[in-house]
CSV table of C-alpha atoms in Angstrom, one decimal:
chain,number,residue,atom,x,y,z
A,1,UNK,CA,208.4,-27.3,134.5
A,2,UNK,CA,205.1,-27.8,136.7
A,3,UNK,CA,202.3,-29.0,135.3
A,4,UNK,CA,198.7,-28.7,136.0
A,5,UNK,CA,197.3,-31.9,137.4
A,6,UNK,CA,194.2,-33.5,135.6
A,7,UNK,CA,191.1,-33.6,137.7
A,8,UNK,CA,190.1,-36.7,139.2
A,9,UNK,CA,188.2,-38.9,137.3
A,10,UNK,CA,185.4,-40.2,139.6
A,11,UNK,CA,183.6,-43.5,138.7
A,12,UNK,CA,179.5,-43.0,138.1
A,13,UNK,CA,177.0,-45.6,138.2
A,14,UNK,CA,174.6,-46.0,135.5
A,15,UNK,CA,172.5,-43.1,134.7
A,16,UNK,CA,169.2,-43.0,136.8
A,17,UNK,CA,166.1,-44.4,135.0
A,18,UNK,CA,164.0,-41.7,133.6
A,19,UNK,CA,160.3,-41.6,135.3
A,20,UNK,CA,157.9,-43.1,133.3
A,21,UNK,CA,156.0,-39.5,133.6
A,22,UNK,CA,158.5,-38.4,131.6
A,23,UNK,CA,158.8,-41.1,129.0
A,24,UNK,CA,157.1,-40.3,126.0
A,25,UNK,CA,157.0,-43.6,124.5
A,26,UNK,CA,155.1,-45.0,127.2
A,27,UNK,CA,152.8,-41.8,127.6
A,28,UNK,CA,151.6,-42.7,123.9
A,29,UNK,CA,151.0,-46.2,124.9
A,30,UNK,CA,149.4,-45.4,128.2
A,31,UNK,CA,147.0,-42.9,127.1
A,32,UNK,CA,146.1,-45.2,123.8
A,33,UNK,CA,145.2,-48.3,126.7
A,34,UNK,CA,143.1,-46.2,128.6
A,35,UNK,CA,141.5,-44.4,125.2
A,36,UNK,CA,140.6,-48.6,124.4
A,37,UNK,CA,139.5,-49.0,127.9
A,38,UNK,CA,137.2,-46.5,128.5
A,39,UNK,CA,135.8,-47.0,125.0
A,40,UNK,CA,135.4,-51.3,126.2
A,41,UNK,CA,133.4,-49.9,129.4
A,42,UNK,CA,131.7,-47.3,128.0
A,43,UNK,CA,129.6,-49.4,125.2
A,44,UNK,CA,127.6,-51.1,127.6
A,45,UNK,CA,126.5,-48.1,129.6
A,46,UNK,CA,125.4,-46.4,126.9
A,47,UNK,CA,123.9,-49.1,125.1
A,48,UNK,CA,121.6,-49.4,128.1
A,49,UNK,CA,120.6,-46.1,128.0
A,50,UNK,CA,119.4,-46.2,124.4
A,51,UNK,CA,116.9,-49.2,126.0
A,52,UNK,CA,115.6,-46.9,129.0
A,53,UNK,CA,115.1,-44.1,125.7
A,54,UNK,CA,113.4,-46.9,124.0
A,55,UNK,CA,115.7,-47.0,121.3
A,56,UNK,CA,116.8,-50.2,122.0
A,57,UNK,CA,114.8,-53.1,123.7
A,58,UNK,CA,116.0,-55.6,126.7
A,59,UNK,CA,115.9,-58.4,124.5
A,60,UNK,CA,118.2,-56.2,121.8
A,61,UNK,CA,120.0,-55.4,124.3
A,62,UNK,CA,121.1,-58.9,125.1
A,63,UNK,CA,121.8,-60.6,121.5
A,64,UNK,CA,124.1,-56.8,121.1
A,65,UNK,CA,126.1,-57.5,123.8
A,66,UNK,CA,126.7,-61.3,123.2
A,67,UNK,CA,127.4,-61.1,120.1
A,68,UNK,CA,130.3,-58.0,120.6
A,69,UNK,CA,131.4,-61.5,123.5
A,70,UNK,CA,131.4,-63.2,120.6
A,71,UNK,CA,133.7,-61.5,118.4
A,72,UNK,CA,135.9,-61.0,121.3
A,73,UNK,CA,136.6,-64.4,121.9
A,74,UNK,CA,137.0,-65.1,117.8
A,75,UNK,CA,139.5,-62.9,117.5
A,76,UNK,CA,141.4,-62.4,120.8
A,77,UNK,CA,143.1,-65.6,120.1
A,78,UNK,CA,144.0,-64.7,116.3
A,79,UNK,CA,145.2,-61.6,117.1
A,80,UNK,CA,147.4,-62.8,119.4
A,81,UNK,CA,149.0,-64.7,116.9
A,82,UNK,CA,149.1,-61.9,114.5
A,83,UNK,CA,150.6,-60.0,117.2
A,84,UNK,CA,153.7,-62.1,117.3
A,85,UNK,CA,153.6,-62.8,113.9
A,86,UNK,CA,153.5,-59.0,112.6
A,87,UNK,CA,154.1,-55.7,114.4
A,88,UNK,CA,152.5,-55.5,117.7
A,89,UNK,CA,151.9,-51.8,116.5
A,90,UNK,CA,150.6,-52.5,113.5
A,91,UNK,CA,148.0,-55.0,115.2
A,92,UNK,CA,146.9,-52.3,117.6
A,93,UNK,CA,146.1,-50.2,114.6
A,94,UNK,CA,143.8,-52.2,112.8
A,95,UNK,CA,142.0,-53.9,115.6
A,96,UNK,CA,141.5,-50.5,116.8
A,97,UNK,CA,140.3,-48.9,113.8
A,98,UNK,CA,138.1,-51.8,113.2
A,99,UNK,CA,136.5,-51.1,116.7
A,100,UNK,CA,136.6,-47.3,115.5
A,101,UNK,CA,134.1,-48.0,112.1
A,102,UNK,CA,132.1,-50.5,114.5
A,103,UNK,CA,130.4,-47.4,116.6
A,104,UNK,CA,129.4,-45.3,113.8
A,105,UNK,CA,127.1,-48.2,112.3
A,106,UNK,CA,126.0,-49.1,115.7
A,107,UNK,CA,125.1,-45.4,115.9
A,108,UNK,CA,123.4,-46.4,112.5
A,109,UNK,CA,121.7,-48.9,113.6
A,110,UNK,CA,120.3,-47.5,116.5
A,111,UNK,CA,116.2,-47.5,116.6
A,112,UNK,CA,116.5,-49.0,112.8
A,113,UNK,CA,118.1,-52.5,112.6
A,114,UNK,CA,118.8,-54.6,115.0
A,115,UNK,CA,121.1,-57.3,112.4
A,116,UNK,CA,123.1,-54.4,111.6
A,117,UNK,CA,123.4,-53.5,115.2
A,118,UNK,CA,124.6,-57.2,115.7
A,119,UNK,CA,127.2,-57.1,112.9
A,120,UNK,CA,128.6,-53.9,114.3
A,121,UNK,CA,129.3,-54.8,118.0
A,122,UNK,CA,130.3,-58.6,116.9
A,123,UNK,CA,133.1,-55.7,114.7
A,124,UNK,CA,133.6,-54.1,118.0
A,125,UNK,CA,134.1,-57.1,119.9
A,126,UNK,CA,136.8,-58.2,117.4
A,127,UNK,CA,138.5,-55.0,117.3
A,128,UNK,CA,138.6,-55.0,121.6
A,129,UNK,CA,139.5,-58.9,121.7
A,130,UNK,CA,142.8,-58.4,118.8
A,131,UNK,CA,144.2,-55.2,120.6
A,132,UNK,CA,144.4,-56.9,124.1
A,133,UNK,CA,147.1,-59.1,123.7
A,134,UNK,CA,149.0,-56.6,121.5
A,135,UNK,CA,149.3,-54.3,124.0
A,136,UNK,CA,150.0,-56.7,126.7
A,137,UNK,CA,153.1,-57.1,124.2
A,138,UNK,CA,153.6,-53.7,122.7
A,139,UNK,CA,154.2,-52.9,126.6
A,140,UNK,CA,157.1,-55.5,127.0
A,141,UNK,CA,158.5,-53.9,123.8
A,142,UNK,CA,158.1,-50.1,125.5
A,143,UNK,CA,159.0,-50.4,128.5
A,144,UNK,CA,162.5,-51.7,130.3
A,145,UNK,CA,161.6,-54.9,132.2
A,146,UNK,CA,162.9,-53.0,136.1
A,147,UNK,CA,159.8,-50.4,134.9
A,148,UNK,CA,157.4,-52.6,133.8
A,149,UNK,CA,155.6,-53.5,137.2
A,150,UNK,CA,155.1,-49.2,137.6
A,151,UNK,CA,153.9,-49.2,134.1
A,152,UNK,CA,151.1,-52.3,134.3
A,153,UNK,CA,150.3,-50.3,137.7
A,154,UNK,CA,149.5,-47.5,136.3
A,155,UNK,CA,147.8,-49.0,133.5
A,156,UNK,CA,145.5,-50.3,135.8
A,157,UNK,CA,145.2,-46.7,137.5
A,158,UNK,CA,144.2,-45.2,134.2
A,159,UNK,CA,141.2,-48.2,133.9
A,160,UNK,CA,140.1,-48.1,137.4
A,161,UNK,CA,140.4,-44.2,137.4
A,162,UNK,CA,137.8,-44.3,134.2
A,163,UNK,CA,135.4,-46.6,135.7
A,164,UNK,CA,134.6,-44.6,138.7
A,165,UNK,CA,134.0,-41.7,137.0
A,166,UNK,CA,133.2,-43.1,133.2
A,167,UNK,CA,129.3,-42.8,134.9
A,168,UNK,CA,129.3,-39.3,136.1
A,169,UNK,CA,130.7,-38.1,133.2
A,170,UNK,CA,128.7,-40.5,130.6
A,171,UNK,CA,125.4,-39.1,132.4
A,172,UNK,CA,126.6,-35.9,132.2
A,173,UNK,CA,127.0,-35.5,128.6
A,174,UNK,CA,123.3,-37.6,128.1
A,175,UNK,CA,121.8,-35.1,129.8
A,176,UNK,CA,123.1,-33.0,126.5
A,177,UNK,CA,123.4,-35.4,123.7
A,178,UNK,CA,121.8,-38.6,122.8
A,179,UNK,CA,123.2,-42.2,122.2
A,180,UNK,CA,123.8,-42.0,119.5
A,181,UNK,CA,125.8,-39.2,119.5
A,182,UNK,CA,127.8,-40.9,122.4
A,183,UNK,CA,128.8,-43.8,120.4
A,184,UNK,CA,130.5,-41.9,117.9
A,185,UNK,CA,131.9,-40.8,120.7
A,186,UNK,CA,133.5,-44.1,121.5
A,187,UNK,CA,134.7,-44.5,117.5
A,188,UNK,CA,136.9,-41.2,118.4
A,189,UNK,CA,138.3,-43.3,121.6
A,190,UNK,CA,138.9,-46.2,119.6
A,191,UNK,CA,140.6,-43.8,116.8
A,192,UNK,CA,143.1,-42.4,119.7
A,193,UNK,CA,143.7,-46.1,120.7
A,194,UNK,CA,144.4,-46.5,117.1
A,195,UNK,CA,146.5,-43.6,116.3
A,196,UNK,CA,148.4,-42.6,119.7
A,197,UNK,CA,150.8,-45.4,120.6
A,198,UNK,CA,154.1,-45.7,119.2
A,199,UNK,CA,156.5,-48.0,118.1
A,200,UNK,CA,157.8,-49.6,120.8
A,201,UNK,CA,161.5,-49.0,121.9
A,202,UNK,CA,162.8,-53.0,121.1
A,203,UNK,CA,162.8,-54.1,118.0
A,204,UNK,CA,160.0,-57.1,117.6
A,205,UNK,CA,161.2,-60.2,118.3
A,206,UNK,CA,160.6,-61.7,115.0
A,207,UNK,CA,162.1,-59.3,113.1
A,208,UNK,CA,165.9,-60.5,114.2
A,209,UNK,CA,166.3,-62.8,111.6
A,210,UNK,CA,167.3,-62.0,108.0
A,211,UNK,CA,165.1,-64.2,105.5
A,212,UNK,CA,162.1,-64.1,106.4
A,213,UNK,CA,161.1,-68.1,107.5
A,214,UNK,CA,157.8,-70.1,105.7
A,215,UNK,CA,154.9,-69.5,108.0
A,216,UNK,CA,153.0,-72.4,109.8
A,217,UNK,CA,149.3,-71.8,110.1
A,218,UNK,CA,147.3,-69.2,112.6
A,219,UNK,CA,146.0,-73.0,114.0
A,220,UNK,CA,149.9,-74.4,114.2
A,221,UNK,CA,151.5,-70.7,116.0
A,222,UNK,CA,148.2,-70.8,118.4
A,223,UNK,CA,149.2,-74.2,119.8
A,224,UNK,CA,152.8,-73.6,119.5
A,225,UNK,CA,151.7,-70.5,122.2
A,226,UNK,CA,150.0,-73.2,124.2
A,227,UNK,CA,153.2,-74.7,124.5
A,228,UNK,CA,154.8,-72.2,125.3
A,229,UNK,CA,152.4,-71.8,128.3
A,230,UNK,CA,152.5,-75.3,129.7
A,231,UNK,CA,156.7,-74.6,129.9
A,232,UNK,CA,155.7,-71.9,133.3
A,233,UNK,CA,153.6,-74.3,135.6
A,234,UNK,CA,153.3,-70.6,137.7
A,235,UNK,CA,151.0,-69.4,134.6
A,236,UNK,CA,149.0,-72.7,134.3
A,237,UNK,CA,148.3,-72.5,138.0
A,238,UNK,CA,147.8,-68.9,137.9
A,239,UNK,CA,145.3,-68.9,134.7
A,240,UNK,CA,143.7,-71.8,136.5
A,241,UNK,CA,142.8,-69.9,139.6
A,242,UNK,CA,141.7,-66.5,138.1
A,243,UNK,CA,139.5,-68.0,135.8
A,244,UNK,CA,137.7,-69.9,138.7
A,245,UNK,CA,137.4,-66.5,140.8
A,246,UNK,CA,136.3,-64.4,137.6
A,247,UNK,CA,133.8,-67.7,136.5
A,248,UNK,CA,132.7,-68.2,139.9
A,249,UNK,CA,133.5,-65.7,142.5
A,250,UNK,CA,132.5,-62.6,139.7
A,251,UNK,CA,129.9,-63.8,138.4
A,252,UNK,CA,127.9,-65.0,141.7
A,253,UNK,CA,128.5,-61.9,143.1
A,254,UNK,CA,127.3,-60.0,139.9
A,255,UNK,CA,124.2,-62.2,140.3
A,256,UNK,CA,123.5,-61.7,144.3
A,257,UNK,CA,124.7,-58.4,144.8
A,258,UNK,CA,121.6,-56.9,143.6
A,259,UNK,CA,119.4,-59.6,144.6
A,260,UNK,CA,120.8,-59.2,148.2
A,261,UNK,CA,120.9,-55.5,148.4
A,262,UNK,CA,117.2,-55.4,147.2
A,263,UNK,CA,115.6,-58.5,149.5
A,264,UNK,CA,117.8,-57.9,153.1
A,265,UNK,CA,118.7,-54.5,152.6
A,266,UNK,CA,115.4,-52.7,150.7
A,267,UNK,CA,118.0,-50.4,148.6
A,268,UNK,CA,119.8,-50.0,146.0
A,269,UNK,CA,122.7,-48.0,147.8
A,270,UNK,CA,124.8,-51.1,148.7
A,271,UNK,CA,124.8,-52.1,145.0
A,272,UNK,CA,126.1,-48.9,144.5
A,273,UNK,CA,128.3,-48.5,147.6
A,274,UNK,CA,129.9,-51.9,147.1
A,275,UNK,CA,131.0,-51.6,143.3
A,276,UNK,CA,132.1,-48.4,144.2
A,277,UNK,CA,134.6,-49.6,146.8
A,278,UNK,CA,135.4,-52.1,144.5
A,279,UNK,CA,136.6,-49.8,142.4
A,280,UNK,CA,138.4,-48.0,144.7
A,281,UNK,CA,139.5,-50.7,146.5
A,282,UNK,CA,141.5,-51.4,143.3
A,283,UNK,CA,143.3,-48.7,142.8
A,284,UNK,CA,144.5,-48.4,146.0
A,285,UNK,CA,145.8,-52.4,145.1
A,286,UNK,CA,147.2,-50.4,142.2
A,287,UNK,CA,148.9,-48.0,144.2
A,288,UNK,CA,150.2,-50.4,146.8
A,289,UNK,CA,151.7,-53.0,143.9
A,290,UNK,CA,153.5,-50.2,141.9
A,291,UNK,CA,156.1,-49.8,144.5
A,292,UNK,CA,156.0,-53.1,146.7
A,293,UNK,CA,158.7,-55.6,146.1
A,294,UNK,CA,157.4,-58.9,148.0
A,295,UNK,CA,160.2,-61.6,148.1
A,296,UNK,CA,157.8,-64.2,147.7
A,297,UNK,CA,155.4,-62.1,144.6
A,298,UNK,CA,153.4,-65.4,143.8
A,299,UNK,CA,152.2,-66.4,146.9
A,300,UNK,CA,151.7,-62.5,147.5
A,301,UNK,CA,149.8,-62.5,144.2
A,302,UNK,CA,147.7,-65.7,144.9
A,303,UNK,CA,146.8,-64.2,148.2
A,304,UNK,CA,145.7,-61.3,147.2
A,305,UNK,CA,143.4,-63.1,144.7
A,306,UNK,CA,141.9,-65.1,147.3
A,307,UNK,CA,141.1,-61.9,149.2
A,308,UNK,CA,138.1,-61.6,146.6
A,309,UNK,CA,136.1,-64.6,148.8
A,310,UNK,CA,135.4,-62.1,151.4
A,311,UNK,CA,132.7,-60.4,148.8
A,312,UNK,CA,130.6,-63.7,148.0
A,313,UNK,CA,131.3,-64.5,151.8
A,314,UNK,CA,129.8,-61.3,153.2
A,315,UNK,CA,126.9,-62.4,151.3
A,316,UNK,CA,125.5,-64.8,152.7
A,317,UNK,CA,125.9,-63.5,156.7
A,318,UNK,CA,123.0,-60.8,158.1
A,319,UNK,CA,125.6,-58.2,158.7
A,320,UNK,CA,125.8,-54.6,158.3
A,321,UNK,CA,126.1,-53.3,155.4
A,322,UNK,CA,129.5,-51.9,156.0
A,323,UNK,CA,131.0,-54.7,156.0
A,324,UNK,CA,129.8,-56.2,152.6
A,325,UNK,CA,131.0,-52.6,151.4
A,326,UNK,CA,134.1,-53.3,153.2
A,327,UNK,CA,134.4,-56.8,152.0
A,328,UNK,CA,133.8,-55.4,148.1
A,329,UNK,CA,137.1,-52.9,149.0
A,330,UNK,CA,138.9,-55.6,149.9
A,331,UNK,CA,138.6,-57.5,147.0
A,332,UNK,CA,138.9,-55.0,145.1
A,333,UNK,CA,142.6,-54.6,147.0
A,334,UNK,CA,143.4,-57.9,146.2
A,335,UNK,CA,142.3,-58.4,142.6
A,336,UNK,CA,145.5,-55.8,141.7
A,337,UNK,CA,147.6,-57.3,143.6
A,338,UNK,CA,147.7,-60.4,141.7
A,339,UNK,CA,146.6,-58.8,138.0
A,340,UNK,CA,150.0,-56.3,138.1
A,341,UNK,CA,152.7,-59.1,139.6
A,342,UNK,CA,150.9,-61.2,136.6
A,343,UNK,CA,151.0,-59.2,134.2
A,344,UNK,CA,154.5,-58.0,135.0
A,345,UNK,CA,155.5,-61.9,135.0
A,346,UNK,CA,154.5,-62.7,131.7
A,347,UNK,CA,155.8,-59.9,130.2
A,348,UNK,CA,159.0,-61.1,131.8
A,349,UNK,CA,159.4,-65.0,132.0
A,350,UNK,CA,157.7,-66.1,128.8
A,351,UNK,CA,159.8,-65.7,124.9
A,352,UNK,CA,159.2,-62.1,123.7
A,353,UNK,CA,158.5,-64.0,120.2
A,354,UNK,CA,155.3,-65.9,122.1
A,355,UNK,CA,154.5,-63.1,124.7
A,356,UNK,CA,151.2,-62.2,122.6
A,357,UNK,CA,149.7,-65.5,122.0
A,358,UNK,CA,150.7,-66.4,125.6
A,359,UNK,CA,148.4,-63.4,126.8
A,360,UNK,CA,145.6,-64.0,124.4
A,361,UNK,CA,145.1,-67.3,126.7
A,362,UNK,CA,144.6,-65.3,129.5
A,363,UNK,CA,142.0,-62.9,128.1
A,364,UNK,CA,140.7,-66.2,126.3
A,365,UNK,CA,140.1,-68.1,129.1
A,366,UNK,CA,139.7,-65.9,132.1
A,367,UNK,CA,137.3,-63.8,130.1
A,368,UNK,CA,135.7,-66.5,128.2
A,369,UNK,CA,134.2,-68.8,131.0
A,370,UNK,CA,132.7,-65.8,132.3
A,371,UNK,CA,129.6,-65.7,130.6
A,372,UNK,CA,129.3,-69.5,130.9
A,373,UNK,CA,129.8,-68.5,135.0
A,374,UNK,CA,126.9,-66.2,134.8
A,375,UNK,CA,124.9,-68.3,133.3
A,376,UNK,CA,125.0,-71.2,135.2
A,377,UNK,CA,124.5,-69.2,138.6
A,378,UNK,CA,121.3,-67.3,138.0
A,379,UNK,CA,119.6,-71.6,137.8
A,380,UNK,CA,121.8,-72.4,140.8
A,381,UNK,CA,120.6,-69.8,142.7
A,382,UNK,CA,116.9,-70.4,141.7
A,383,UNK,CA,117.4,-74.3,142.2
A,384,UNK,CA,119.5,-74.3,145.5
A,385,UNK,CA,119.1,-70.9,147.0
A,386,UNK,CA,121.7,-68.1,147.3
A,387,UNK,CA,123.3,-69.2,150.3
A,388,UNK,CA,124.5,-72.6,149.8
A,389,UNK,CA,125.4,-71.2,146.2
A,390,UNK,CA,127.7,-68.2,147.7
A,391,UNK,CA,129.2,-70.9,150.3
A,392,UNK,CA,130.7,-72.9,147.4
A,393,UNK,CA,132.0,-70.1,145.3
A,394,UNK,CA,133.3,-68.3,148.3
A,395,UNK,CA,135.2,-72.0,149.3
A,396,UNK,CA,136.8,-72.0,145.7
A,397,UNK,CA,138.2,-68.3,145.7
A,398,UNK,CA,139.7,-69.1,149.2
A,399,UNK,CA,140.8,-72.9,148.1
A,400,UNK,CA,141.8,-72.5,144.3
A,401,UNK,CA,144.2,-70.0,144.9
A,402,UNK,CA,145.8,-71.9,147.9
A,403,UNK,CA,146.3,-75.0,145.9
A,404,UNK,CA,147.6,-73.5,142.7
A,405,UNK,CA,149.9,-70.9,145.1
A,406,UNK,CA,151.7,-74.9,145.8
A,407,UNK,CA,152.8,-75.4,142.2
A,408,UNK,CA,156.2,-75.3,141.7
A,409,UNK,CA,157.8,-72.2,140.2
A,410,UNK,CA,154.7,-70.8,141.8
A,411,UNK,CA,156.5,-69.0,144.8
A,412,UNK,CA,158.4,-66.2,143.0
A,413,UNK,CA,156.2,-66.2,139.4
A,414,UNK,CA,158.9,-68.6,137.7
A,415,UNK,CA,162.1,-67.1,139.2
A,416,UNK,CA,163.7,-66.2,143.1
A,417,UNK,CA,164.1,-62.8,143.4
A,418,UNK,CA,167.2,-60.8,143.6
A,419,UNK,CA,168.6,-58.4,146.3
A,420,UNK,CA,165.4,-55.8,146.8
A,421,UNK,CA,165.9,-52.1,146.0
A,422,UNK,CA,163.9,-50.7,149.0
């Protein structure tokens, strides 16, 4: 009797990855990181137009804003450690929320009290510095580690995208509202920061064991972190020469930009022109790293980061103004091509158990020596002149990079490649 023969049985690959534009999980997570990054850029803006409303005075101004540094810089490296201690989700939600009740008493304070004012933003501070190294973490959790370089690229996207036009729109609605009105605004950011992002898809790392082990001190897990660092000489080097370009390259450019714009220029358009293709500049860098595939990332990464010495550079020369504007585009090109490969290294090379604390040494210390950076310019300048001051920070964004791009492990970020996908 005949039979009926079976089909053939064809062998299939793995099923293709599913975009991240279609991944829900990550969705939540992105729109909750650019719900806490808007509300992070947003504060000072409108802080500074309660002073030109007279609401608020310069020198309030000032002691608001460091002490919201402050609290930053208390808690980012505590809530790193809470971060791998606890649920990375959890830590998002109350560092959030804390940065939530922070803008309503700001609000509060507003015209009335300038201590209270104080307290809130050194709350605010807090609430931004905890939240950054959880999500660095909660995304390693989210998102499969082939994805995670598109996802830390289009994180970057969402912040750049809300800097360029958090100022139209922020002047739009003050031409409506008042400021005070726009920092509650901000608490309903920080509430979507707080609410939106999910669980991530891995369980957290700590939670693998059954019994839960005795806890060492916030103190002990924070240096255990710090050793965990010094195992990936890459990082080390890499923290070492962003820090140096944020504390010296950023902050003398913050510094001369206007001073040079107003004194050889006589207008305030190439401020404005250059930090917008700066800006812009980045998210193209964005654009470019969420698909690019370099064989030799680190090096790629470090030279992209050394690209930034063409803004303090173009400084110092009589040129045109295009090309400071096209010197500020370039750097901002370069910046994301080392901050996504970075990023996208931790998140992959260092223990999932110490990914948070490992990242809350990077916000610590690139971010930290920032203000010490812009303090220390402003005399410099005074005391030696802008020139020979932009000459030495535009040497050490070209040179630091370059010498830390010659540690070992430094080359591929910690690990050589595989065969590229093109």
């Amino acid at each position: 009797m005949a039979t009926t023969p079976l089909p053939a049985t064809t062998e299939t690959g793995p099923p293709p990855a599913r975009s991240l534009l279609r991944d829900t999980a990550f969705l939540r997570l992105w729109a909750g990181t650019t719900a806490s990054g808007l509300a992070t850029w947003a504060l000072p803006f409108v802080l500074g137009l309660a002073v030109l409303h007279r609401e608020l005075g310069a020198a309030g101004l000032g002691l608001v804003l460091a002490a919201r540094t402050a609290g930053f810089l208390l808690a980012v490296a505590v809530g790193g450690v809470l971060a791998d201690r606890h649920s990375r989700r959890a830590v998002v939600f109350w560092s959030a929320l804390a940065a939530a009740v922070a803008a309503p008493l700001l609000a509060l304070g507003l015209g009335r009290s300038l201590v209270l004012m104080t307290l809130a933003a050194t709350l605010a501070g807090a609430g931004q510095g905890a939240c950054r190294p959880a999500f660095q973490a909660l995304t390693a959790e989210t998102v499969a580690a082939d994805r995670r370089q598109q996802a830390n690229a289009a994180m970057t996207l969402a912040v750049r995208t809300s800097t360029l036009a958090g100022p139209t729109l922020t002047a739009l609605l003050a031409a409506f509202v008042d400021a005070g009105t726009l920092l509650l605004g901000i608490g309903l950011l920080w509430l979507v920061a707080a609410l939106l992002p999910g669980r991530g898809a891995d369980a957290h790392p700590c939670a693998a064991s059954g019994a839960p082990a005795p806890r060492a001190s916030l103190r002990a897990e924070f240096v255990d972190g710090i050793r965990e660092a010094r195992r990936h000489p890459w990082f080390l080097a890499g923290l070492g020469a962003l820090t140096a370009v944020i504390a010296l390259g950023y902050s003398a450019t913050s510094v001369a930009l206007p001073l040079v714009s107003r004194d050889r220029y006589g207008t305030e358009w190439v401020l404005a022109a250059a930090m917008t293709a700066y800006t812009v500049g980045a998210l193209g860098g964005a654009l470019v790293t969420a698909r690019r595939r370099p064989r030799s990332q680190g090096w790629s990464a470090f030279a992209g980061l050394a690209l930034y010495g063409f803004a303090p550079l173009s400084l110092m020369l009589p040129v045109h103004p295009a090309l400071v504007i096209a010197a500020y585009a370039v750097a901002g090109i370069g910046i994301e091509l080392f901050n996504v490969p970075w990023f996208t290294a931790t998140q992959r090379e260092v223990a999932p158990d110490k990914l948070a604390r490992v990242s809350s040494l990077d916000f610590l210390l690139s971010y930290g020596l920032a203000p010490a950076g812009l303090a220390l310019i402003a005399p410099a300048i005074g005391v030696f002149g802008v020139t020979p001051v932009l000459a030495v920070c535009a040497a050490a964004c070209f040179l630091v990079p370059a010498a830390a791009a010659l540690v070992p492990t430094a080359r591929h970020f910690g690990r050589a490649p595989g065969p590229r996908a093109d």
